[in-house]
Amino acid sequence: MEGLRLYYGMGRDVVKAVDGVSLELDRGEVLAVVGESGSGKSSLGYAIMRLLPENVVLYDGRILLHDGGAEFDIVSMDEEALRRDVRWKRISMVFQASMNAIDPVSTIGDFIYRIVREHRPDLDKRRGLAAAAEAIKSVGLPASVLDMYPFELSGGMKQRVMIALALILRPSVVILDEPTSALDVITQANVISLLKSLRGDVSMILITHDLALASEIADRIAVMYAGKIVEIGPSDAVLTSPRHPYTGALLESTPTLRQDRALSSIPGRVPSLIRPPPGCRFHPRCGHAMDICRREEPPMVDVGPGHRAACWLLRT
Amino acid sequence: MSPLRYILLRLALALPTMLILLTVVFLILRVIPGNPIEAMVGQKAPPEYIQQLMEQAGLNKPLYVQYLDYIRGVFTGDLGRSFIDNRPVIADIMDRFPATVELAVFSFLVSIAIGHALAFLAAYFRRGVDEAVRLYAIIAYILFIPFFGLALQLIFGVYLRWLPIGGRITPGLEPPHITGLYVVDAAISGDWPALVSALKHLALPSITLGIVISGVFTRFIRNNMVKTLEEDFITTYRAAGLPRWRVLMRAYRAALVPTITMMGLQLALLLQGAVLTETTFSWPGLGTLLLERIQYLDYPTVQGVVIFYVLIVVFINIAVDLVNLAVDPRLRRGIWQ
């Protein structure tokens, strides 16, 4: 993914939700995108699926997907080809609002089969439902769920159904947008262990504000701030030796059970995506801000193997 | 609760409504100035003769006795006899009812066809088309049936001479009486000239009424679909690569319960519009019967037709509930268990 931008209009303003994001994802890798609410991380997920809001004003850059010996540029490819060859077949998504992501007037089985049939017209209803049953069992639910309606399922069960649905066509990439945030703690633990068990089979982009979840599942972590990636690297490196002041502040504001230390919060608030601060977007909240930070945007600097950060401190 | 018990309960709940309406109609008719017997035989008839007829019709009894007699009659299935033709009111209603059913059904078909087509176009194309469809819906809704009907009569009946401007069928072509619905009877008995004539006569009235009702349908279905299209499960379908028209179908399906409910409620409006349409096109249905008999203050017939209308609305509402139960799993699992 190179220089991906997604702007949308809000009244007369332009919201720069994703503003020049470049990153790469290896086969079978789990990349966590972490950030505060309003950092543009969910918009990044939708931008990768090319699920654009109606008020989109700018969508450009490149998202190259190499899969099955072919290359697809999601940003520029034909809409019909995207629908037929890429969506769900190669990239699927588990949405943040999984609670309402299932058709309310359809049984789970019909819902899954309706989507499977779109990409596998060779499957008749019986075989399609058999595939659905298998997928449902693989996420630890009984096959009887297929005959139930979404209003008869708990939040955790619906989340599992959505994960099963996301995986059923064996895509190469799955985007998980806050897969655990609406669940109670026990259910969260179940879903986390389910996600862990899937590691290696598919590439995952895990969008979350939960650093603990990211550290538990992800191979690499990308930290997003105001529509941009400010630091990216192997999970251990990012979590143990963060190089961007924002990552450091984010870690210090995360409570842990094991260590007894004072929590600090990041002063100020997430900047407006309509008029982001000039220079480094974090400078108004940064304790180390220098003159240059207010004027010029910092470039990405290599700070370790596969570990990069965008901060002027690293250049001096 | 079993479906049968549910229906019986709904009928029982409709009784108070019917009683109130009956009473109101009974009182209004008697408040209207004029004497039905005089209206019928003329003011120059000898007073003794008028007195004798009033006695026959029970009109000289105290009002509360007339009222109680009437209520008793209604609940034993006797709507009384018409002052005008001295036939049982039920017989007059049954003669005219098939014509109204025929008109209502065809108008309803016209309006749901237009409503669905336009709502889907609006939801599919949005910009431009959507505005045009919404404008259509408003214009259709404010059309005044007698004027609109007259315009269609002038264009298609008088000027182009394509279609007849009144009546149910060319006199002499009536099909054998089976159901009373000319279209059905003609089709069953294979009477093609009658079928063609009946359909031609139906065209203008049902298009008139159908277009007027379609305004509400169009707007309602369009709004429901556009609202449903913003829901999360629609995003799932889009992300999963369903074609746009199939996503629309799912949005329509999810919004089906309010749509059916609204269509049921509109049937009452349809009956009301049918009165105006029938008079505009000299359609021999319940609406024209009502209008003819009001002029003569024919109390039993007017009361009988009103009760009949109420019964139809009650049955439509029950039917709407049953259809919704069949359509929406959330309702079904809630009530039958």
PDB file of C-alpha atoms in Angstrom, chain A residues 36-299:
ATOM      1  CA  GLU A  36      -6.982   6.567  19.459  1.00  0.00           C
ATOM      2  CA  SER A  37     -10.561   7.055  18.322  1.00  0.00           C
ATOM      3  CA  GLY A  38     -10.550   9.505  15.461  1.00  0.00           C
ATOM      4  CA  SER A  39      -7.066   8.593  14.297  1.00  0.00           C
ATOM      5  CA  GLY A  40      -8.461   7.332  11.007  1.00  0.00           C
ATOM      6  CA  LYS A  41      -7.748   3.663  11.657  1.00  0.00           C
ATOM      7  CA  SER A  42     -11.268   2.442  10.870  1.00  0.00           C
ATOM      8  CA  SER A  43     -11.299   4.592   7.730  1.00  0.00           C
ATOM      9  CA  LEU A  44      -8.077   2.831   6.741  1.00  0.00           C
ATOM     10  CA  GLY A  45      -9.900  -0.507   6.978  1.00  0.00           C
ATOM     11  CA  TYR A  46     -12.774   0.711   4.808  1.00  0.00           C
ATOM     12  CA  ALA A  47     -10.294   2.276   2.359  1.00  0.00           C
ATOM     13  CA  ILE A  48      -8.569  -1.100   1.931  1.00  0.00           C
ATOM     14  CA  MET A  49     -11.953  -2.685   1.115  1.00  0.00           C
ATOM     15  CA  ARG A  50     -12.803   0.323  -1.067  1.00  0.00           C
ATOM     16  CA  LEU A  51     -16.028   0.664   0.875  1.00  0.00           C
ATOM     17  CA  LEU A  52     -16.214   4.389   0.436  1.00  0.00           C
ATOM     18  CA  PRO A  53     -18.748   6.664   2.080  1.00  0.00           C
ATOM     19  CA  GLU A  54     -21.038   8.570  -0.267  1.00  0.00           C
ATOM     20  CA  ASN A  55     -19.379  11.878   0.542  1.00  0.00           C
ATOM     21  CA  VAL A  56     -15.880  10.783  -0.472  1.00  0.00           C
ATOM     22  CA  VAL A  57     -13.942  13.587  -2.158  1.00  0.00           C
ATOM     23  CA  LEU A  58     -10.538  11.992  -2.638  1.00  0.00           C
ATOM     24  CA  TYR A  59      -9.436   8.391  -2.804  1.00  0.00           C
ATOM     25  CA  ASP A  60      -6.033   7.712  -4.300  1.00  0.00           C
ATOM     26  CA  GLY A  61      -2.725   5.966  -3.820  1.00  0.00           C
ATOM     27  CA  ARG A  62      -2.136   2.328  -4.515  1.00  0.00           C
ATOM     28  CA  ILE A  63      -3.149  -0.888  -2.798  1.00  0.00           C
ATOM     29  CA  LEU A  64      -1.487  -3.770  -4.563  1.00  0.00           C
ATOM     30  CA  LEU A  65      -2.729  -7.206  -3.704  1.00  0.00           C
ATOM     31  CA  HIS A  66      -0.668 -10.163  -4.888  1.00  0.00           C
ATOM     32  CA  ASP A  67      -2.734 -13.258  -4.741  1.00  0.00           C
ATOM     33  CA  GLY A  68      -2.986 -16.420  -6.758  1.00  0.00           C
ATOM     34  CA  GLY A  69      -0.281 -15.293  -9.178  1.00  0.00           C
ATOM     35  CA  ALA A  70      -2.188 -12.132 -10.077  1.00  0.00           C
ATOM     36  CA  GLU A  71      -1.860  -8.531  -9.035  1.00  0.00           C
ATOM     37  CA  PHE A  72      -4.818  -6.310  -8.240  1.00  0.00           C
ATOM     38  CA  ASP A  73      -4.758  -2.595  -7.598  1.00  0.00           C
ATOM     39  CA  ILE A  74      -7.790  -2.136  -5.419  1.00  0.00           C
ATOM     40  CA  VAL A  75      -7.799   1.661  -5.710  1.00  0.00           C
ATOM     41  CA  SER A  76      -7.946   1.840  -9.475  1.00  0.00           C
ATOM     42  CA  MET A  77      -9.458  -1.454 -10.590  1.00  0.00           C
ATOM     43  CA  ASP A  78     -12.858  -1.730 -12.236  1.00  0.00           C
ATOM     44  CA  GLU A  79     -15.735  -1.772  -9.757  1.00  0.00           C
ATOM     45  CA  GLU A  80     -17.313  -4.898 -11.233  1.00  0.00           C
ATOM     46  CA  ALA A  81     -13.999  -6.783 -11.215  1.00  0.00           C
ATOM     47  CA  LEU A  82     -13.421  -5.685  -7.629  1.00  0.00           C
ATOM     48  CA  ARG A  83     -16.810  -7.007  -6.636  1.00  0.00           C
ATOM     49  CA  ARG A  84     -16.381 -10.280  -8.470  1.00  0.00           C
ATOM     50  CA  ASP A  85     -12.723 -11.138  -7.907  1.00  0.00           C
ATOM     51  CA  VAL A  86     -11.536  -9.375  -4.790  1.00  0.00           C
ATOM     52  CA  ARG A  87     -14.238  -8.602  -2.306  1.00  0.00           C
ATOM     53  CA  TRP A  88     -14.638 -11.405   0.225  1.00  0.00           C
ATOM     54  CA  LYS A  89     -12.874 -13.852  -2.074  1.00  0.00           C
ATOM     55  CA  ARG A  90      -9.444 -12.329  -1.451  1.00  0.00           C
ATOM     56  CA  ILE A  91     -10.067  -9.673   1.202  1.00  0.00           C
ATOM     57  CA  SER A  92     -12.774  -9.911   3.800  1.00  0.00           C
ATOM     58  CA  MET A  93     -13.597  -7.883   6.855  1.00  0.00           C
ATOM     59  CA  VAL A  94     -15.031  -8.304  10.332  1.00  0.00           C
ATOM     60  CA  PHE A  95     -16.787  -5.075  11.158  1.00  0.00           C
ATOM     61  CA  GLN A  96     -16.664  -3.092  14.320  1.00  0.00           C
ATOM     62  CA  ALA A  97     -20.446  -3.144  14.643  1.00  0.00           C
ATOM     63  CA  SER A  98     -20.761  -6.915  14.266  1.00  0.00           C
ATOM     64  CA  MET A  99     -23.879  -6.793  16.414  1.00  0.00           C
ATOM     65  CA  ASN A 100     -25.852  -5.462  13.451  1.00  0.00           C
ATOM     66  CA  ALA A 101     -23.698  -6.798  10.631  1.00  0.00           C
ATOM     67  CA  ILE A 102     -25.969  -9.807  10.038  1.00  0.00           C
ATOM     68  CA  ASP A 103     -29.178  -9.597   7.989  1.00  0.00           C
ATOM     69  CA  PRO A 104     -31.924  -9.374  10.635  1.00  0.00           C
ATOM     70  CA  VAL A 105     -34.586 -11.268   8.647  1.00  0.00           C
ATOM     71  CA  SER A 106     -32.452 -14.153   7.499  1.00  0.00           C
ATOM     72  CA  THR A 107     -31.289 -17.295   9.256  1.00  0.00           C
ATOM     73  CA  ILE A 108     -27.537 -17.469   9.765  1.00  0.00           C
ATOM     74  CA  GLY A 109     -27.375 -20.332   7.271  1.00  0.00           C
ATOM     75  CA  ASP A 110     -29.244 -18.434   4.546  1.00  0.00           C
ATOM     76  CA  PHE A 111     -27.166 -15.336   5.226  1.00  0.00           C
ATOM     77  CA  ILE A 112     -23.863 -17.174   4.850  1.00  0.00           C
ATOM     78  CA  TYR A 113     -25.053 -19.166   1.852  1.00  0.00           C
ATOM     79  CA  ARG A 114     -26.282 -16.000   0.092  1.00  0.00           C
ATOM     80  CA  ILE A 115     -22.739 -14.614   0.235  1.00  0.00           C
ATOM     81  CA  VAL A 116     -20.957 -17.881  -0.566  1.00  0.00           C
ATOM     82  CA  ARG A 117     -23.169 -18.473  -3.609  1.00  0.00           C
ATOM     83  CA  GLU A 118     -22.153 -15.120  -5.058  1.00  0.00           C
ATOM     84  CA  HIS A 119     -18.568 -16.312  -5.418  1.00  0.00           C
ATOM     85  CA  ARG A 120     -19.094 -20.055  -5.660  1.00  0.00           C
ATOM     86  CA  PRO A 121     -22.030 -20.522  -8.041  1.00  0.00           C
ATOM     87  CA  ASP A 122     -21.018 -24.172  -8.334  1.00  0.00           C
ATOM     88  CA  LEU A 123     -22.224 -24.854  -4.784  1.00  0.00           C
ATOM     89  CA  ASP A 124     -25.884 -25.818  -4.533  1.00  0.00           C
ATOM     90  CA  LYS A 125     -27.803 -24.994  -1.392  1.00  0.00           C
ATOM     91  CA  ARG A 126     -27.095 -28.293   0.327  1.00  0.00           C
ATOM     92  CA  ARG A 127     -23.351 -28.140  -0.236  1.00  0.00           C
ATOM     93  CA  GLY A 128     -23.275 -24.417   0.516  1.00  0.00           C
ATOM     94  CA  LEU A 129     -24.937 -25.018   3.864  1.00  0.00           C
ATOM     95  CA  ALA A 130     -22.533 -27.865   4.556  1.00  0.00           C
ATOM     96  CA  ALA A 131     -19.653 -25.465   3.968  1.00  0.00           C
ATOM     97  CA  ALA A 132     -21.345 -22.945   6.245  1.00  0.00           C
ATOM     98  CA  ALA A 133     -21.751 -25.615   8.947  1.00  0.00           C
ATOM     99  CA  GLU A 134     -18.067 -26.438   8.730  1.00  0.00           C
ATOM    100  CA  ALA A 135     -17.097 -22.768   9.010  1.00  0.00           C
ATOM    101  CA  ILE A 136     -19.420 -22.308  11.970  1.00  0.00           C
ATOM    102  CA  LYS A 137     -17.913 -25.304  13.749  1.00  0.00           C
ATOM    103  CA  SER A 138     -14.401 -24.041  13.104  1.00  0.00           C
ATOM    104  CA  VAL A 139     -15.122 -20.976  15.218  1.00  0.00           C
ATOM    105  CA  GLY A 140     -16.479 -23.137  18.028  1.00  0.00           C
ATOM    106  CA  LEU A 141     -20.210 -22.775  17.476  1.00  0.00           C
ATOM    107  CA  PRO A 142     -22.680 -25.653  17.067  1.00  0.00           C
ATOM    108  CA  ALA A 143     -24.059 -26.193  13.551  1.00  0.00           C
ATOM    109  CA  SER A 144     -27.574 -25.594  14.915  1.00  0.00           C
ATOM    110  CA  VAL A 145     -26.732 -21.870  14.835  1.00  0.00           C
ATOM    111  CA  LEU A 146     -27.368 -21.998  11.093  1.00  0.00           C
ATOM    112  CA  ASP A 147     -31.110 -22.330  11.715  1.00  0.00           C
ATOM    113  CA  MET A 148     -31.194 -19.403  14.094  1.00  0.00           C
ATOM    114  CA  TYR A 149     -31.800 -15.714  13.488  1.00  0.00           C
ATOM    115  CA  PRO A 150     -29.325 -13.044  14.592  1.00  0.00           C
ATOM    116  CA  PHE A 151     -31.672 -11.780  17.313  1.00  0.00           C
ATOM    117  CA  GLU A 152     -31.427 -15.206  18.931  1.00  0.00           C
ATOM    118  CA  LEU A 153     -27.638 -15.035  19.255  1.00  0.00           C
ATOM    119  CA  SER A 154     -25.476 -13.334  21.843  1.00  0.00           C
ATOM    120  CA  GLY A 155     -22.950 -10.663  20.890  1.00  0.00           C
ATOM    121  CA  GLY A 156     -20.057 -13.107  21.155  1.00  0.00           C
ATOM    122  CA  MET A 157     -21.847 -15.649  18.975  1.00  0.00           C
ATOM    123  CA  LYS A 158     -22.541 -13.023  16.314  1.00  0.00           C
ATOM    124  CA  GLN A 159     -18.900 -11.987  16.387  1.00  0.00           C
ATOM    125  CA  ARG A 160     -17.897 -15.608  15.807  1.00  0.00           C
ATOM    126  CA  VAL A 161     -20.404 -15.933  12.989  1.00  0.00           C
ATOM    127  CA  MET A 162     -18.850 -12.877  11.343  1.00  0.00           C
ATOM    128  CA  ILE A 163     -15.365 -14.326  11.758  1.00  0.00           C
ATOM    129  CA  ALA A 164     -16.541 -17.614  10.251  1.00  0.00           C
ATOM    130  CA  LEU A 165     -18.132 -15.693   7.381  1.00  0.00           C
ATOM    131  CA  ALA A 166     -14.958 -13.690   6.819  1.00  0.00           C
ATOM    132  CA  LEU A 167     -12.915 -16.884   6.529  1.00  0.00           C
ATOM    133  CA  ILE A 168     -15.309 -19.112   4.617  1.00  0.00           C
ATOM    134  CA  LEU A 169     -13.990 -18.268   1.137  1.00  0.00           C
ATOM    135  CA  ARG A 170     -10.382 -18.615   2.318  1.00  0.00           C
ATOM    136  CA  PRO A 171      -9.323 -15.047   1.563  1.00  0.00           C
ATOM    137  CA  SER A 172      -5.672 -14.085   1.732  1.00  0.00           C
ATOM    138  CA  VAL A 173      -6.327 -11.000   3.857  1.00  0.00           C
ATOM    139  CA  VAL A 174      -8.834 -10.431   6.652  1.00  0.00           C
ATOM    140  CA  ILE A 175      -9.393  -6.995   8.150  1.00  0.00           C
ATOM    141  CA  LEU A 176     -10.629  -7.098  11.737  1.00  0.00           C
ATOM    142  CA  ASP A 177     -12.024  -3.796  12.936  1.00  0.00           C
ATOM    143  CA  GLU A 178     -12.144  -3.745  16.761  1.00  0.00           C
ATOM    144  CA  PRO A 179     -13.166  -7.419  16.855  1.00  0.00           C
ATOM    145  CA  THR A 180     -13.402  -7.558  20.642  1.00  0.00           C
ATOM    146  CA  SER A 181     -14.406  -4.096  21.773  1.00  0.00           C
ATOM    147  CA  ALA A 182     -18.132  -4.719  22.125  1.00  0.00           C
ATOM    148  CA  LEU A 183     -17.727  -7.990  24.029  1.00  0.00           C
ATOM    149  CA  ASP A 184     -17.561  -8.854  27.706  1.00  0.00           C
ATOM    150  CA  VAL A 185     -14.221  -9.958  29.128  1.00  0.00           C
ATOM    151  CA  ILE A 186     -14.817 -13.709  28.986  1.00  0.00           C
ATOM    152  CA  THR A 187     -16.092 -13.568  25.425  1.00  0.00           C
ATOM    153  CA  GLN A 188     -13.184 -11.319  24.503  1.00  0.00           C
ATOM    154  CA  ALA A 189     -10.781 -13.967  25.770  1.00  0.00           C
ATOM    155  CA  ASN A 190     -12.551 -16.602  23.661  1.00  0.00           C
ATOM    156  CA  VAL A 191     -12.446 -14.494  20.535  1.00  0.00           C
ATOM    157  CA  ILE A 192      -8.762 -13.652  21.148  1.00  0.00           C
ATOM    158  CA  SER A 193      -7.820 -17.297  21.420  1.00  0.00           C
ATOM    159  CA  LEU A 194      -9.840 -17.963  18.265  1.00  0.00           C
ATOM    160  CA  LEU A 195      -7.925 -15.249  16.423  1.00  0.00           C
ATOM    161  CA  LYS A 196      -4.639 -16.635  17.742  1.00  0.00           C
ATOM    162  CA  SER A 197      -5.487 -20.058  16.394  1.00  0.00           C
ATOM    163  CA  LEU A 198      -6.021 -18.545  12.956  1.00  0.00           C
ATOM    164  CA  ARG A 199      -2.586 -16.959  12.875  1.00  0.00           C
ATOM    165  CA  GLY A 200      -0.462 -18.099   9.963  1.00  0.00           C
ATOM    166  CA  ASP A 201      -3.355 -19.219   7.736  1.00  0.00           C
ATOM    167  CA  VAL A 202      -4.307 -15.758   6.547  1.00  0.00           C
ATOM    168  CA  SER A 203      -2.830 -12.305   6.689  1.00  0.00           C
ATOM    169  CA  MET A 204      -4.679 -10.171   9.187  1.00  0.00           C
ATOM    170  CA  ILE A 205      -4.972  -6.461   9.665  1.00  0.00           C
ATOM    171  CA  LEU A 206      -6.168  -5.945  13.198  1.00  0.00           C
ATOM    172  CA  ILE A 207      -7.551  -2.478  13.800  1.00  0.00           C
ATOM    173  CA  THR A 208      -7.750  -1.749  17.501  1.00  0.00           C
ATOM    174  CA  HIS A 209      -7.230   0.791  20.233  1.00  0.00           C
ATOM    175  CA  ASP A 210      -6.287  -2.037  22.585  1.00  0.00           C
ATOM    176  CA  LEU A 211      -2.505  -2.324  22.844  1.00  0.00           C
ATOM    177  CA  ALA A 212      -2.747  -5.452  24.954  1.00  0.00           C
ATOM    178  CA  LEU A 213      -4.732  -7.205  22.238  1.00  0.00           C
ATOM    179  CA  ALA A 214      -2.281  -5.996  19.609  1.00  0.00           C
ATOM    180  CA  SER A 215       0.722  -7.253  21.575  1.00  0.00           C
ATOM    181  CA  GLU A 216      -0.918 -10.627  22.068  1.00  0.00           C
ATOM    182  CA  ILE A 217      -1.785 -11.357  18.461  1.00  0.00           C
ATOM    183  CA  ALA A 218       0.202  -9.149  16.128  1.00  0.00           C
ATOM    184  CA  ASP A 219       3.587  -9.800  14.524  1.00  0.00           C
ATOM    185  CA  ARG A 220       3.969  -6.135  13.774  1.00  0.00           C
ATOM    186  CA  ILE A 221       2.328  -2.985  15.070  1.00  0.00           C
ATOM    187  CA  ALA A 222       1.615   0.213  13.175  1.00  0.00           C
ATOM    188  CA  VAL A 223       0.747   3.258  15.238  1.00  0.00           C
ATOM    189  CA  MET A 224      -1.640   5.668  13.557  1.00  0.00           C
ATOM    190  CA  TYR A 225      -2.077   9.281  14.492  1.00  0.00           C
ATOM    191  CA  ALA A 226      -4.282  11.831  12.739  1.00  0.00           C
ATOM    192  CA  GLY A 227      -4.521   9.914   9.476  1.00  0.00           C
ATOM    193  CA  LYS A 228      -0.837   8.972   9.284  1.00  0.00           C
ATOM    194  CA  ILE A 229       1.373   6.102  10.415  1.00  0.00           C
ATOM    195  CA  VAL A 230       3.883   7.506  12.908  1.00  0.00           C
ATOM    196  CA  GLU A 231       5.653   4.294  13.881  1.00  0.00           C
ATOM    197  CA  ILE A 232       5.718   0.770  12.566  1.00  0.00           C
ATOM    198  CA  GLY A 233       7.771  -2.239  13.524  1.00  0.00           C
ATOM    199  CA  PRO A 234       7.886  -5.685  15.100  1.00  0.00           C
ATOM    200  CA  SER A 235       5.499  -5.865  18.065  1.00  0.00           C
ATOM    201  CA  ASP A 236       8.246  -6.469  20.643  1.00  0.00           C
ATOM    202  CA  ALA A 237      10.358  -3.586  19.388  1.00  0.00           C
ATOM    203  CA  VAL A 238       7.458  -1.143  19.263  1.00  0.00           C
ATOM    204  CA  LEU A 239       6.178  -2.117  22.685  1.00  0.00           C
ATOM    205  CA  THR A 240       9.504  -2.355  24.529  1.00  0.00           C
ATOM    206  CA  SER A 241      11.451   0.424  22.848  1.00  0.00           C
ATOM    207  CA  PRO A 242       9.000   2.823  21.245  1.00  0.00           C
ATOM    208  CA  ARG A 243      10.810   5.511  19.273  1.00  0.00           C
ATOM    209  CA  HIS A 244       8.004   7.941  18.579  1.00  0.00           C
ATOM    210  CA  PRO A 245       6.949  10.065  21.563  1.00  0.00           C
ATOM    211  CA  TYR A 246       3.293   9.348  20.751  1.00  0.00           C
ATOM    212  CA  THR A 247       3.804   5.579  20.963  1.00  0.00           C
ATOM    213  CA  GLY A 248       5.585   6.069  24.272  1.00  0.00           C
ATOM    214  CA  ALA A 249       2.744   8.189  25.616  1.00  0.00           C
ATOM    215  CA  LEU A 250       0.194   5.653  24.386  1.00  0.00           C
ATOM    216  CA  LEU A 251       2.015   2.868  26.247  1.00  0.00           C
ATOM    217  CA  GLU A 252       2.228   4.880  29.438  1.00  0.00           C
ATOM    218  CA  SER A 253      -1.491   5.502  29.351  1.00  0.00           C
ATOM    219  CA  THR A 254      -2.269   1.771  29.131  1.00  0.00           C
ATOM    220  CA  PRO A 255      -2.975   0.046  32.425  1.00  0.00           C
ATOM    221  CA  THR A 256      -1.398  -3.341  33.138  1.00  0.00           C
ATOM    222  CA  LEU A 257      -2.140  -5.819  35.884  1.00  0.00           C
ATOM    223  CA  ARG A 258       1.414  -6.867  36.524  1.00  0.00           C
ATOM    224  CA  GLN A 259       3.123  -3.576  37.055  1.00  0.00           C
ATOM    225  CA  ASP A 260       2.063  -1.117  39.664  1.00  0.00           C
ATOM    226  CA  ARG A 261       2.837   2.246  38.200  1.00  0.00           C
ATOM    227  CA  ALA A 262       1.165   5.569  37.812  1.00  0.00           C
ATOM    228  CA  LEU A 263      -0.846   5.977  34.652  1.00  0.00           C
ATOM    229  CA  SER A 264      -0.290   9.072  32.645  1.00  0.00           C
ATOM    230  CA  SER A 265      -2.606  10.517  30.083  1.00  0.00           C
ATOM    231  CA  ILE A 266      -1.661  12.285  26.883  1.00  0.00           C
ATOM    232  CA  PRO A 267      -2.361  16.004  27.271  1.00  0.00           C
ATOM    233  CA  GLY A 268      -4.583  17.675  24.745  1.00  0.00           C
ATOM    234  CA  ARG A 269      -6.883  15.844  22.395  1.00  0.00           C
ATOM    235  CA  VAL A 270      -6.787  14.097  19.038  1.00  0.00           C
ATOM    236  CA  PRO A 271      -6.291  16.812  16.449  1.00  0.00           C
ATOM    237  CA  SER A 272      -8.969  17.682  13.985  1.00  0.00           C
ATOM    238  CA  LEU A 273      -8.707  15.739  10.752  1.00  0.00           C
ATOM    239  CA  ILE A 274     -10.182  18.729   8.959  1.00  0.00           C
ATOM    240  CA  ARG A 275      -7.376  21.152   9.828  1.00  0.00           C
ATOM    241  CA  PRO A 276      -4.487  19.043  11.132  1.00  0.00           C
ATOM    242  CA  PRO A 277      -1.627  20.943  12.770  1.00  0.00           C
ATOM    243  CA  PRO A 278       1.203  21.895  10.403  1.00  0.00           C
ATOM    244  CA  GLY A 279       4.517  20.060  10.554  1.00  0.00           C
ATOM    245  CA  CYS A 280       4.417  17.013  12.803  1.00  0.00           C
ATOM    246  CA  ARG A 281       0.768  16.441  13.674  1.00  0.00           C
ATOM    247  CA  PHE A 282       1.657  15.397  17.206  1.00  0.00           C
ATOM    248  CA  HIS A 283       3.642  18.497  18.107  1.00  0.00           C
ATOM    249  CA  PRO A 284       0.904  20.352  20.061  1.00  0.00           C
ATOM    250  CA  ARG A 285       0.733  17.421  22.524  1.00  0.00           C
ATOM    251  CA  CYS A 286       4.394  16.425  22.438  1.00  0.00           C
ATOM    252  CA  GLY A 287       6.708  17.097  25.385  1.00  0.00           C
ATOM    253  CA  HIS A 288       9.754  17.168  23.122  1.00  0.00           C
ATOM    254  CA  ALA A 289       8.422  19.486  20.453  1.00  0.00           C
ATOM    255  CA  MET A 290      11.075  21.576  18.763  1.00  0.00           C
ATOM    256  CA  ASP A 291      10.923  24.424  16.301  1.00  0.00           C
ATOM    257  CA  ILE A 292      11.213  22.229  13.252  1.00  0.00           C
ATOM    258  CA  CYS A 293       8.291  20.055  14.404  1.00  0.00           C
ATOM    259  CA  ARG A 294       5.947  23.019  13.966  1.00  0.00           C
ATOM    260  CA  ARG A 295       7.162  23.732  10.461  1.00  0.00           C
ATOM    261  CA  GLU A 296       8.063  20.549   8.686  1.00  0.00           C
ATOM    262  CA  GLU A 297       6.632  17.087   8.587  1.00  0.00           C
ATOM    263  CA  PRO A 298       9.125  14.508   9.835  1.00  0.00           C
ATOM    264  CA  PRO A 299      10.169  11.737   7.414  1.00  0.00           C
TER     265      PRO A 299
END
